[in-house]
Short mmCIF file of C-alpha atoms in Angstrom, two decimals:
data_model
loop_
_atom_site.label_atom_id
_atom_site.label_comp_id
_atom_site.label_asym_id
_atom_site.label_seq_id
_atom_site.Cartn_x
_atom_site.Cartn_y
_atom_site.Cartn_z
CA UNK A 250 -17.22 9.54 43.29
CA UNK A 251 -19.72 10.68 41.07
CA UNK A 252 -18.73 11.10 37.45
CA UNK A 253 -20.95 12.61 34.98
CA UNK A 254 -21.80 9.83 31.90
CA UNK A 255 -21.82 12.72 29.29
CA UNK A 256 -18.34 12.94 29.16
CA UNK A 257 -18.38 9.05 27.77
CA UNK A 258 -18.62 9.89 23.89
CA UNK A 259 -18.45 7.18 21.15
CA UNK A 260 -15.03 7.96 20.04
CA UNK A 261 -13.62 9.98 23.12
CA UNK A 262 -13.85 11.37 26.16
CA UNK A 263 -14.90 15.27 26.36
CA UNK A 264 -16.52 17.69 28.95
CA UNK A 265 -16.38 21.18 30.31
CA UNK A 266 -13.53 22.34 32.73
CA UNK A 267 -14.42 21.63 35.64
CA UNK A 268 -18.41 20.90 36.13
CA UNK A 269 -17.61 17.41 34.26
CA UNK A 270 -13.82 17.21 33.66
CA UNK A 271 -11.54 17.99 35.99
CA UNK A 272 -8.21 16.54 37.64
CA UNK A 273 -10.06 13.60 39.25
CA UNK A 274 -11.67 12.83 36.11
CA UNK A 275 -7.96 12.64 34.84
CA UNK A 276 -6.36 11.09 37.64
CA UNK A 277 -8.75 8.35 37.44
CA UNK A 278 -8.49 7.73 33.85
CA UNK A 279 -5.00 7.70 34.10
CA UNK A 280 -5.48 5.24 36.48
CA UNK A 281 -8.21 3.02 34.71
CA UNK A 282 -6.06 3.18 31.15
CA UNK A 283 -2.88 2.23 32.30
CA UNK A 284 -4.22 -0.79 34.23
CA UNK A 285 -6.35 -2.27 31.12
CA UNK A 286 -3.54 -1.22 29.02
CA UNK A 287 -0.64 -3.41 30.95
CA UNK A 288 -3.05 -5.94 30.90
CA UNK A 289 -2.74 -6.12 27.05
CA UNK A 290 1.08 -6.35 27.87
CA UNK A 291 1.51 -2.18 26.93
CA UNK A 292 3.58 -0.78 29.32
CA UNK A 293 4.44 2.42 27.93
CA UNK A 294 1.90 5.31 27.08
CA UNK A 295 2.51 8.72 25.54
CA UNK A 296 0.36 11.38 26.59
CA UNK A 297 0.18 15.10 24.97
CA UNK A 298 -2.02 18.02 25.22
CA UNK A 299 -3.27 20.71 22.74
CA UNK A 300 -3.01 24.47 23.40
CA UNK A 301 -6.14 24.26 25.73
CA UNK A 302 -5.65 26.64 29.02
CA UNK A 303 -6.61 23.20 31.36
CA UNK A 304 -4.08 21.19 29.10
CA UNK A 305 -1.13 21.36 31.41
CA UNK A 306 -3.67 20.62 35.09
CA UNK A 307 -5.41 17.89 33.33
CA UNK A 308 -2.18 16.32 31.93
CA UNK A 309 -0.45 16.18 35.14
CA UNK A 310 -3.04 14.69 36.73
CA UNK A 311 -3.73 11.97 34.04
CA UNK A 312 0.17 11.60 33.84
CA UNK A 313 0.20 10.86 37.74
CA UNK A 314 -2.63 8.41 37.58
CA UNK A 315 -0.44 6.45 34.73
CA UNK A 316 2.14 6.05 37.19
CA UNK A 317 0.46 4.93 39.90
CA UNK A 318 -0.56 2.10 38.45
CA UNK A 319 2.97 1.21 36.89
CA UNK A 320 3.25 2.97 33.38
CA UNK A 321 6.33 4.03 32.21
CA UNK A 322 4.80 7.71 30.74
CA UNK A 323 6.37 9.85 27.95
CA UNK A 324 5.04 13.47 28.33
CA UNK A 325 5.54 14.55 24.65
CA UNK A 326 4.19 18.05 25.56
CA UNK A 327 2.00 20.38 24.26
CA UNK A 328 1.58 18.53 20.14
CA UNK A 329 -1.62 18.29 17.82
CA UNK A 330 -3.12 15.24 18.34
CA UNK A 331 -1.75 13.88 15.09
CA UNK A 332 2.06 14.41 16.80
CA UNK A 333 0.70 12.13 19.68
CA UNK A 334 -0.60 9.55 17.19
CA UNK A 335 2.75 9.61 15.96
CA UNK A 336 4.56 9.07 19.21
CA UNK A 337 1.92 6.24 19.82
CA UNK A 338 3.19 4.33 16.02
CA UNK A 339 6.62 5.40 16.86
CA UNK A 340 8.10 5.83 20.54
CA UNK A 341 5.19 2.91 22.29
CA UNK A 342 2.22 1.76 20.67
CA UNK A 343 -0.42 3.26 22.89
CA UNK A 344 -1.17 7.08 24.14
CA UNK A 345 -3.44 9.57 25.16
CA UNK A 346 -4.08 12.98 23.79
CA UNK A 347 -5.78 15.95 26.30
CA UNK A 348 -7.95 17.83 23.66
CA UNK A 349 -11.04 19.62 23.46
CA UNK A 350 -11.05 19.39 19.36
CA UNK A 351 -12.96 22.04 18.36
CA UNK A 352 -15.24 22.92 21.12
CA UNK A 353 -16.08 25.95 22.82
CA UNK A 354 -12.72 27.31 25.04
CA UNK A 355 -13.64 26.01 28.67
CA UNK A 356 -14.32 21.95 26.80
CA UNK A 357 -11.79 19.17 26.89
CA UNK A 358 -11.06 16.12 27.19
CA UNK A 359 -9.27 12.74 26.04
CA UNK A 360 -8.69 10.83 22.73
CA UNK A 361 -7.32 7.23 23.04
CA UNK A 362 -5.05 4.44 21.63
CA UNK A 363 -4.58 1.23 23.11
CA UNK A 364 -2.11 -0.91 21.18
CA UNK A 365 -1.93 0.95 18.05
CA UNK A 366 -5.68 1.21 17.94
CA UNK A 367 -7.97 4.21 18.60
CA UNK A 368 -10.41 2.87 21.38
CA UNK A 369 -13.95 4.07 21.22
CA UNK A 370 -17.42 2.71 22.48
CA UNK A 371 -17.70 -0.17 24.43
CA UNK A 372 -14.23 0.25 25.27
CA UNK A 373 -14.57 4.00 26.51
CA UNK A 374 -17.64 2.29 28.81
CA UNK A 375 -15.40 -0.27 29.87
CA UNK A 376 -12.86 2.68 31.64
CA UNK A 377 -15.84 4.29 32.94
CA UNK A 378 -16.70 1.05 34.66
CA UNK A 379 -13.34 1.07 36.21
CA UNK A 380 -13.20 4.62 36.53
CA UNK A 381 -16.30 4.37 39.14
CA UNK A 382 -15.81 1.35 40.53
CA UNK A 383 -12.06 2.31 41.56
CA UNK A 384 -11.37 -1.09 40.20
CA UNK A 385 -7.39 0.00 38.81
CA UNK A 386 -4.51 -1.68 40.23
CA UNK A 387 -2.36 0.52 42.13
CA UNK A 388 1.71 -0.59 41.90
CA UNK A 389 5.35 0.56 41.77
CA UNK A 390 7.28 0.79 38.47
CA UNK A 391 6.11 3.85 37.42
CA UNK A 392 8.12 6.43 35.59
CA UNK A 393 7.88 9.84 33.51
CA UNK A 394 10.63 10.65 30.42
CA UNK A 395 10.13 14.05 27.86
CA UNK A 396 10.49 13.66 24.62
CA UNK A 397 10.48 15.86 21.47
CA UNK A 398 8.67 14.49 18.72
CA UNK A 399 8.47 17.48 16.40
CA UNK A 400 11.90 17.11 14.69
CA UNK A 401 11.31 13.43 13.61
CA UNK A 402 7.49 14.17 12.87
CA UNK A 403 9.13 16.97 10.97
CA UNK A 404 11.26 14.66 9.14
CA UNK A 405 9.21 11.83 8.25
CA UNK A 406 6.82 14.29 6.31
CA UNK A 407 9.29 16.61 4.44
CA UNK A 408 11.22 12.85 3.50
CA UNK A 409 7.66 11.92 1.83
CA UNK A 410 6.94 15.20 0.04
CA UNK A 411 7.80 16.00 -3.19
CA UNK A 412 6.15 19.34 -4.68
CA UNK A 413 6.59 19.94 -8.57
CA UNK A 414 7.18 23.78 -7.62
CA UNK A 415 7.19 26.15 -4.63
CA UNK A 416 4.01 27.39 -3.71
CA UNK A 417 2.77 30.64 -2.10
CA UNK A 418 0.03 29.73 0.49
CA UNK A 419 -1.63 31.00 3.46
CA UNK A 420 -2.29 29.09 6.52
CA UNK A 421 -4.61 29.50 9.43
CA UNK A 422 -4.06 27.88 12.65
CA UNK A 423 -6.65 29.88 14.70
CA UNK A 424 -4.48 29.90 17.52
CA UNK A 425 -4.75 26.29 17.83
CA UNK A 426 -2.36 23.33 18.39
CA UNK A 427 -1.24 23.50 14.91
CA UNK A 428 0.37 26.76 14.59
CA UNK A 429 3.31 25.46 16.70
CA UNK A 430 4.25 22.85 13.79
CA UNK A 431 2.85 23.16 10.79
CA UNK A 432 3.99 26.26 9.46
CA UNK A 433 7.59 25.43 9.52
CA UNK A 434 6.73 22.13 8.18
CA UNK A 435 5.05 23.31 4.78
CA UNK A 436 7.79 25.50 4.53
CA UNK A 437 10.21 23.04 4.94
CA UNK A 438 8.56 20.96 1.91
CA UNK A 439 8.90 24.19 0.11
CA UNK A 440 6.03 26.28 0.37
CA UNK A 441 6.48 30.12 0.44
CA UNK A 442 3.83 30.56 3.84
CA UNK A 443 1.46 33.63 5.24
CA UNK A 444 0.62 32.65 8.60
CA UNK A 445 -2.62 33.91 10.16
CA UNK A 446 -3.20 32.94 14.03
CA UNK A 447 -0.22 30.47 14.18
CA UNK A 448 0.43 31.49 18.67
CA UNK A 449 -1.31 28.98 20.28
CA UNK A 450 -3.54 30.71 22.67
CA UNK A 451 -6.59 28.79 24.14
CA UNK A 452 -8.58 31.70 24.49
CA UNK A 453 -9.10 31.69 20.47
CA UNK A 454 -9.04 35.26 20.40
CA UNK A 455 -9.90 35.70 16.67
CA UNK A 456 -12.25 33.24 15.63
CA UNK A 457 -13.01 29.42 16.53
CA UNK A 458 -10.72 26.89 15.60
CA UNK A 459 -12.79 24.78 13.05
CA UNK A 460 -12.91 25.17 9.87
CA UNK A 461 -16.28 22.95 8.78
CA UNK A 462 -17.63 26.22 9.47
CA UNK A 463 -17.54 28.61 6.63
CA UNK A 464 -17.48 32.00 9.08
CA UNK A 465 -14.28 30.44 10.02
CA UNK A 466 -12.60 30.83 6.72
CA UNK A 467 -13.74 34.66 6.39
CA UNK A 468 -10.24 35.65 7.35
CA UNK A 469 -8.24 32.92 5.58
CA UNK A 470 -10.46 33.82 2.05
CA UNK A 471 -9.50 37.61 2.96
CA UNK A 472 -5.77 37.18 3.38
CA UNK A 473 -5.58 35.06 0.17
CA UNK A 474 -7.70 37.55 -2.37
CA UNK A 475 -5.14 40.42 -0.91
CA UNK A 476 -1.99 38.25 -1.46
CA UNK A 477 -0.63 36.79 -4.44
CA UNK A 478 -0.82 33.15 -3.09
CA UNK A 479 -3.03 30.27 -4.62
CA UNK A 480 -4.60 28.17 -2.23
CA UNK A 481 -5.43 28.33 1.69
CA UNK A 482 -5.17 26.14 4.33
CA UNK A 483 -6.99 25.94 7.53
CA UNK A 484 -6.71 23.63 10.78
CA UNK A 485 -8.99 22.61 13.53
CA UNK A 486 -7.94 23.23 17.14
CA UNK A 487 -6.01 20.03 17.58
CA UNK A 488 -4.76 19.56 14.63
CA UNK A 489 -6.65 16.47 12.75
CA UNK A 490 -8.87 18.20 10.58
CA UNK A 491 -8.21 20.09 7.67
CA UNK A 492 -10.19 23.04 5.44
CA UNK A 493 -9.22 23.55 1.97
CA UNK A 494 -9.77 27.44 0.20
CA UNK A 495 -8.86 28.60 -3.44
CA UNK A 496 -7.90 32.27 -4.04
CA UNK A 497 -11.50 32.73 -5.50
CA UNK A 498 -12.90 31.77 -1.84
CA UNK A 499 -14.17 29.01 -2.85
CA UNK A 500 -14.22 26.06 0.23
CA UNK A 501 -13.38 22.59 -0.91
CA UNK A 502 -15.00 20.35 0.98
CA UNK A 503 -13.36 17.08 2.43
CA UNK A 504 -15.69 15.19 0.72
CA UNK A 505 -14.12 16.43 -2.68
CA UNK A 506 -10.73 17.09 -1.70
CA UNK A 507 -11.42 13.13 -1.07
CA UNK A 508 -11.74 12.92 -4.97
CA UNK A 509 -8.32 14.10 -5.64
CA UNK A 510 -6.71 11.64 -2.87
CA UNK A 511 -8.22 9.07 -3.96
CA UNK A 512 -7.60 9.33 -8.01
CA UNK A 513 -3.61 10.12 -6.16
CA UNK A 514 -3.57 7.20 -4.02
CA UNK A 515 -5.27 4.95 -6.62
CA UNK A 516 -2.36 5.41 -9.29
CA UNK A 517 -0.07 3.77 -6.80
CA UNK A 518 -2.65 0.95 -5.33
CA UNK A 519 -4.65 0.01 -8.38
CA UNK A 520 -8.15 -1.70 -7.27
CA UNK A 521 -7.82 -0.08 -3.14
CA UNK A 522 -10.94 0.18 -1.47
CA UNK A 523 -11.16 3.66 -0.57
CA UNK A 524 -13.67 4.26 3.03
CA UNK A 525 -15.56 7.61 3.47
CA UNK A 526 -18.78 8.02 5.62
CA UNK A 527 -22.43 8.68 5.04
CA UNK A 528 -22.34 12.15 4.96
CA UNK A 529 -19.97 12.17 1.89
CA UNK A 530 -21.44 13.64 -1.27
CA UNK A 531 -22.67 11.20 -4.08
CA UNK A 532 -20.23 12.12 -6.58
CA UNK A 533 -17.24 10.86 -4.71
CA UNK A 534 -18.43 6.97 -5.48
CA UNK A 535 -18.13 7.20 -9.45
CA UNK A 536 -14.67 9.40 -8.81
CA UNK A 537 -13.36 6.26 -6.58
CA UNK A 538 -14.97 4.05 -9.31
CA UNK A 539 -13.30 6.24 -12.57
CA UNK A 540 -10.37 6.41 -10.52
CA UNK A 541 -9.76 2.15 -10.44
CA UNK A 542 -10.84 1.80 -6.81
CA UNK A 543 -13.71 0.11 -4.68
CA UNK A 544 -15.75 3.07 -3.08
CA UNK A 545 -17.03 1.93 0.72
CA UNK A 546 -19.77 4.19 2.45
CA UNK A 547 -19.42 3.66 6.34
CA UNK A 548 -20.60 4.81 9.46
CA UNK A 549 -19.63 8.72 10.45
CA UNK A 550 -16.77 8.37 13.20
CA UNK A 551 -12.79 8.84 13.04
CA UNK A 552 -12.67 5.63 14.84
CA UNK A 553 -15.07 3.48 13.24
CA UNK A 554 -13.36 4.66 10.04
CA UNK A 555 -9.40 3.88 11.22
CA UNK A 556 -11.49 0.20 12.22
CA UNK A 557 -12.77 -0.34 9.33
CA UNK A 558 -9.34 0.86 7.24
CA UNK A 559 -7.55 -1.50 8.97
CA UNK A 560 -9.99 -4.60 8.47
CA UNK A 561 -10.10 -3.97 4.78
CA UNK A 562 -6.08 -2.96 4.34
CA UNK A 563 -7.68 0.32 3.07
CA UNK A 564 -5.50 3.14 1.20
CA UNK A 565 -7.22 5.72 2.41
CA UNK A 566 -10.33 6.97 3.96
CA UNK A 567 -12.05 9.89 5.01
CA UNK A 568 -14.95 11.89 6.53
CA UNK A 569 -17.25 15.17 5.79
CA UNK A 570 -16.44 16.86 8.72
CA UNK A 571 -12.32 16.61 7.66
CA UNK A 572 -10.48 13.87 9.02
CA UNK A 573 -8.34 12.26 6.17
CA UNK A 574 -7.26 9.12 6.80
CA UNK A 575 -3.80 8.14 4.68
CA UNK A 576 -2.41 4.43 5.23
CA UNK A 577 -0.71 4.39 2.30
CA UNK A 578 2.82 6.58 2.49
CA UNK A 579 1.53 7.25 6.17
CA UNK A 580 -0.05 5.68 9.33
CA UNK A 581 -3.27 5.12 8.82
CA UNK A 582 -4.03 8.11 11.29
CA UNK A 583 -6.17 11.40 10.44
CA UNK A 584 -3.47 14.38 10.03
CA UNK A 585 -4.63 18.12 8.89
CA UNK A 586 -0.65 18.87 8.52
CA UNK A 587 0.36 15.62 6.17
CA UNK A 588 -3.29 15.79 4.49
CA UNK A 589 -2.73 19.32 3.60
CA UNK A 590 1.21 18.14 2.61
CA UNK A 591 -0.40 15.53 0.32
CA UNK A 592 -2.96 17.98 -1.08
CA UNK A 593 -0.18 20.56 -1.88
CA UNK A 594 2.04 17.99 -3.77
CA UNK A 595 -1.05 16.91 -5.76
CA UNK A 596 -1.97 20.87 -7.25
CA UNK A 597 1.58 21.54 -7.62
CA UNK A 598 1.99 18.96 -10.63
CA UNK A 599 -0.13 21.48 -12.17
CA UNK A 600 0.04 25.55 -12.91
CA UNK A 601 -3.42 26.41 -12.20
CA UNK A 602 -4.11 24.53 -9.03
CA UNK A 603 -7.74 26.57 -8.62
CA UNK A 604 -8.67 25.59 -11.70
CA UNK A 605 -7.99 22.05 -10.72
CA UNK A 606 -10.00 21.85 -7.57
CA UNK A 607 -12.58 24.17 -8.66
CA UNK A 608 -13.12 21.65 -11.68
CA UNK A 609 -13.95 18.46 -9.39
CA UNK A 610 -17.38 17.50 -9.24
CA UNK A 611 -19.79 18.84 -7.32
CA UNK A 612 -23.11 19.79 -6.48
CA UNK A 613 -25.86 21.44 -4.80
CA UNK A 614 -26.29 21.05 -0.95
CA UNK A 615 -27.64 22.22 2.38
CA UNK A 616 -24.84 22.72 5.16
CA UNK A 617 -25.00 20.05 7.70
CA UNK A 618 -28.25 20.69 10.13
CA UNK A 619 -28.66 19.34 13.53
CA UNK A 620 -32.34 18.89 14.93
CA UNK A 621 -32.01 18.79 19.03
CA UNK A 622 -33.57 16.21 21.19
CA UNK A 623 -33.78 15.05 24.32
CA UNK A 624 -31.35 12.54 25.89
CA UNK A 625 -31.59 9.25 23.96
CA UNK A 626 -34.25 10.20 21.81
CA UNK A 627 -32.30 10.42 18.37
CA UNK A 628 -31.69 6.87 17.74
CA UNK A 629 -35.50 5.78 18.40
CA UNK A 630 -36.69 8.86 15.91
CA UNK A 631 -33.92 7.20 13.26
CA UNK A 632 -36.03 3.37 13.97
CA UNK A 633 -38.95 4.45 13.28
CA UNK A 634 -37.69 6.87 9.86
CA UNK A 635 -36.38 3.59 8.75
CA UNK A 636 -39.61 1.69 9.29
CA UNK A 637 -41.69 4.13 8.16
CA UNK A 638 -39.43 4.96 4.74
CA UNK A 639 -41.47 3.82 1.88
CA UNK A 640 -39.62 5.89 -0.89
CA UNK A 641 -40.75 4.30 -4.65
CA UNK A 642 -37.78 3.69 -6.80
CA UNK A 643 -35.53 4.33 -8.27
CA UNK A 644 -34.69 5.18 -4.54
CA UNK A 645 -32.25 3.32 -2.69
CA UNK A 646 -32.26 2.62 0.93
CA UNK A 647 -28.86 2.77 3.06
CA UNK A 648 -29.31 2.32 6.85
CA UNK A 649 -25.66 1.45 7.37
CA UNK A 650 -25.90 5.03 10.04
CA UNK A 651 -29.45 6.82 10.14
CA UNK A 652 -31.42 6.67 7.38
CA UNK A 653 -29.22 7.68 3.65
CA UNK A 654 -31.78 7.66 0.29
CA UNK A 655 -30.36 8.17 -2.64
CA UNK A 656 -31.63 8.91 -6.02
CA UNK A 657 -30.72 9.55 -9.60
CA UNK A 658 -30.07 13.21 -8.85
CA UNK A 659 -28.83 13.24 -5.17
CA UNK A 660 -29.53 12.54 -1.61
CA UNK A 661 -30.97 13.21 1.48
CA UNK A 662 -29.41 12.02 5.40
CA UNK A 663 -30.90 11.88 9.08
CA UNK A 664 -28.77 10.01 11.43
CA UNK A 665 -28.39 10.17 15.28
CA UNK A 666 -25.25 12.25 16.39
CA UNK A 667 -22.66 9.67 18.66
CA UNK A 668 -21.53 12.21 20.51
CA UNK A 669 -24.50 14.82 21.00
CA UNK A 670 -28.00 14.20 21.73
CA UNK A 671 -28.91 15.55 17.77
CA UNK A 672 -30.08 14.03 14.52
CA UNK A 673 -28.35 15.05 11.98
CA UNK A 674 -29.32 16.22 8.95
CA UNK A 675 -28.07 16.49 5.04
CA UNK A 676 -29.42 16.98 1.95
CA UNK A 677 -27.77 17.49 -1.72
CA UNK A 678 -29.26 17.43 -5.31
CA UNK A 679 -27.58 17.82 -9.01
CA UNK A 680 -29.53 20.65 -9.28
CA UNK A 681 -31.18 23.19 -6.98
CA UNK A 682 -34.99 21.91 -8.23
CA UNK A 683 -33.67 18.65 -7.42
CA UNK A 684 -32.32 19.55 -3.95
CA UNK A 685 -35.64 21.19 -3.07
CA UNK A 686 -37.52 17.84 -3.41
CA UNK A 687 -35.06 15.80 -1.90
CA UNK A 688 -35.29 18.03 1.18
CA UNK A 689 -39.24 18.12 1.28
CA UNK A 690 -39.67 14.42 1.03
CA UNK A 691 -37.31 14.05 3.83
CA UNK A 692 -38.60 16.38 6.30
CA UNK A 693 -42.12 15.21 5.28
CA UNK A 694 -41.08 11.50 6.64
CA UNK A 695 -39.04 13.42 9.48
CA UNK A 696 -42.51 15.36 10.69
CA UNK A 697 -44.34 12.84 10.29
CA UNK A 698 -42.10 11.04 12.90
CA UNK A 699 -41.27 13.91 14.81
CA UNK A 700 -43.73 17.00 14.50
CA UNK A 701 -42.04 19.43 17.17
CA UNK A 702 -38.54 19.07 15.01
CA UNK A 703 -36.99 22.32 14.74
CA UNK A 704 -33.61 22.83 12.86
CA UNK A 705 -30.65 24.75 13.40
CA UNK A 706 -26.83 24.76 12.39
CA UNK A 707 -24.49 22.05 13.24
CA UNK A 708 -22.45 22.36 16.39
CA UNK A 709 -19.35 20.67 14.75
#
């Protein structure tokens, strides 16, 4: 059978329903996980869907494909992906969640753990292998329970919790996986809640389900300046990610919602290395520094960053595009619901919480912009950026992921996408003068490279 290799990402596996990813696609992978997974002596797998309109085909299929190989499956239903993490640290130790993120309507696909680890990479390339080859083991012992993980998801995060004071918020689901749970859970930890687009409906009839992008927020920013409530909270389609708005509309990115975590966490593990990616702004280091922790820039990727957490018996950790990663209190997983829980017990120690995250530091920057390419083409353009760099000092150099220079008064990025054949692109400076040459001496190196570049908004 002929299976497209686009679908392979670096941290997942994600298509369009049904040109790349379909019930074979599932059927096989259910196949092709379960048999690598018993061979690592995990028997049992949960598998959940989001809200997605192929959620309940594709799940069947990849639930079937389990079986036939011997897995003893629990369906835990339609759950953010967070829920399944938490079936796969609490019910079994490995799972798989059908989920499209926050892609266009008619994407989805499959995120992975393998014995309490989030498999990405070589090990995605390994099930394709197996997946084409038909190399699986077919065998009895196969089986299929439900379970319900809400009420002891539920549970576990209102038993953590602890806000100072009620708060009046406003929450917007975009008719994604969330709206099913986490309403009810911030009001269970006490929040008085306005829901906006909580009826999980994979059509996304009012806007898409991610809120990196500011036009997402437009509704969320409305509802809050014609309430009385202080803060707003928005969820990508699945669940993981998390956007932050105060009443004045003002998005906090993750990158300084990080700064508050990590000054939290910090209080309770004094010296914790604290992991965020390259995208991060250059204010959060000399936060996690004032704060009593080791800062650690890493490569972009929810699963490089869980890896990396783990091999350092990291705190916390987190990324630009949202996923907050919380080991300590928690799992270790990325969780909009318990990330926005945490957030909400931080601002409620004080009475002006927009005054509190409008105050952390920040700067000037571009929003994240992709430059297209063709197929395999972004990771030679980022070799030859980093041999031809030649930036006097007092620039520094980082080519942990893509090419990161830094200076006294900000920063400019161009690394290759892992899941999308794009470079992408980010620039920030203390000031706007100082942003301006940041950004020309980058795209001066980036022409000079690549003279047919041509910019455009990120897809994420």
């Amino acid at each position: 059978m002929q299976i497209s290799p686009t679908i392979f990402k670096a941290y997942d596996i994600r298509g369009i329903v049904p040109s790349t990813v379909d019930e074979e696609v599932a059927l096989r992978l259910g196949r092709a996980f379960g048999t690598l997974a018993l061979r690592q002596g995990q028997a049992v797998v949960a598998v959940g869907r989001d809200g997605r309109l192929s959620g309940p085909m594709l799940a069947a299929a990849l639930m079937r494909g389990l079986q036939e190989v011997g897995v003893q499956v629990i369906d835990v239903g339609m759950v953010t992906t967070p829920m399944l993490y938490f079936a796969a640290c609490t019910l079994c130790s490995s799972g798989i969640q059908v989920t499209g993120s926050h892609n266009p309507r008619d994407y989805n696909g499959f995120k992975m753990v393998m014995g309490g680890k989030a498999i990405y990479g070589d090990e995605i390339q390994a099930l394709r292998q197996m997946m084409v080859d038909e190399s699986w083991s077919l065998q009895s012992g196969g089986s299929c329970t439900s379970a319900d993980v809400l009420p002891a998801y539920t549970a576990k995060i209102v038993g953590d919790i602890r806000l100072a004071r009620p708060l009046k918020i406003v929450v917007d689901c975009g008719n994604g996986a969330a709206g099913a749970s986490a309403p009810a859970i911030l009001r269970a930890v006490g929040c008085e809640v306005t829901e906006l687009f909580s009826e999980v409906d994979g059509n996304f009839p009012n806007h898409h389900p991610d809120p990196s992008k500011p036009e997402n927020l437009r509704d969320l920013i409305a509802a809050l300046q014609a309430s009385d409530a202080e803060i707003g909270l928005a969820f990508d389609g699945d669940g993981d990610r998390l956007g932050i708005v105060t009443r004045d509309g003002s998005n906090i990115f993750p990158d300084r919602q990080m700064m508050l975590f990590a000054q939290d966490v910090l209080s309770r593990v004094p010296g914790g290395t604290i992991v965020f990616d390259v995208k991060c702004s250059q204010r959060l280091a000399p936060a996690i520094e004032a704060a009593g922790g080791v800062p650690l820039m890493f490569k972009t990727g929810h699963s490089l960053i869980k890896a990396k957490m783990r091999e350092l018996d990291s705190p916390l950790g987190g990324e630009m595009s949202g996923h907050i990663f919380f080991k300590e209190r928690w799992f270790g997983f990325d969780d909009g619901t318990y990330a926005g829980c945490r957030l909400l017990e931080i601002v409620s120690k004080v009475a002006d919480s927009n005054a509190l995250l409008n105050g952390l530091p920040t700067s000037f920057s571009t929003p994240e912009l992709n430059v297209a390419c063709a197929e395999g083409e972004p990771p030679a353009v980022v070799a030859q950026l980093v041999a031809r760099a030649d930036f006097a000092a007092p620039a520094v150099l980082n080519t942990i992921d893509g090419l990161r220079v830094d200076w006294p008064y900000g920063f400019g990025l161009v690394r290759a996408s892992n899941t999308t054949p794009v470079l992408v692109l980010r620039f920030e400076g203390h000031t706007p003068e100082a942003l301006a040459r940041i950004e020309a001496a980058m795209l001066a190196l980036l022409h000079a490279v690549k003279p047919d570049a041509q910019f455009g908004p990120s897809a994420h």
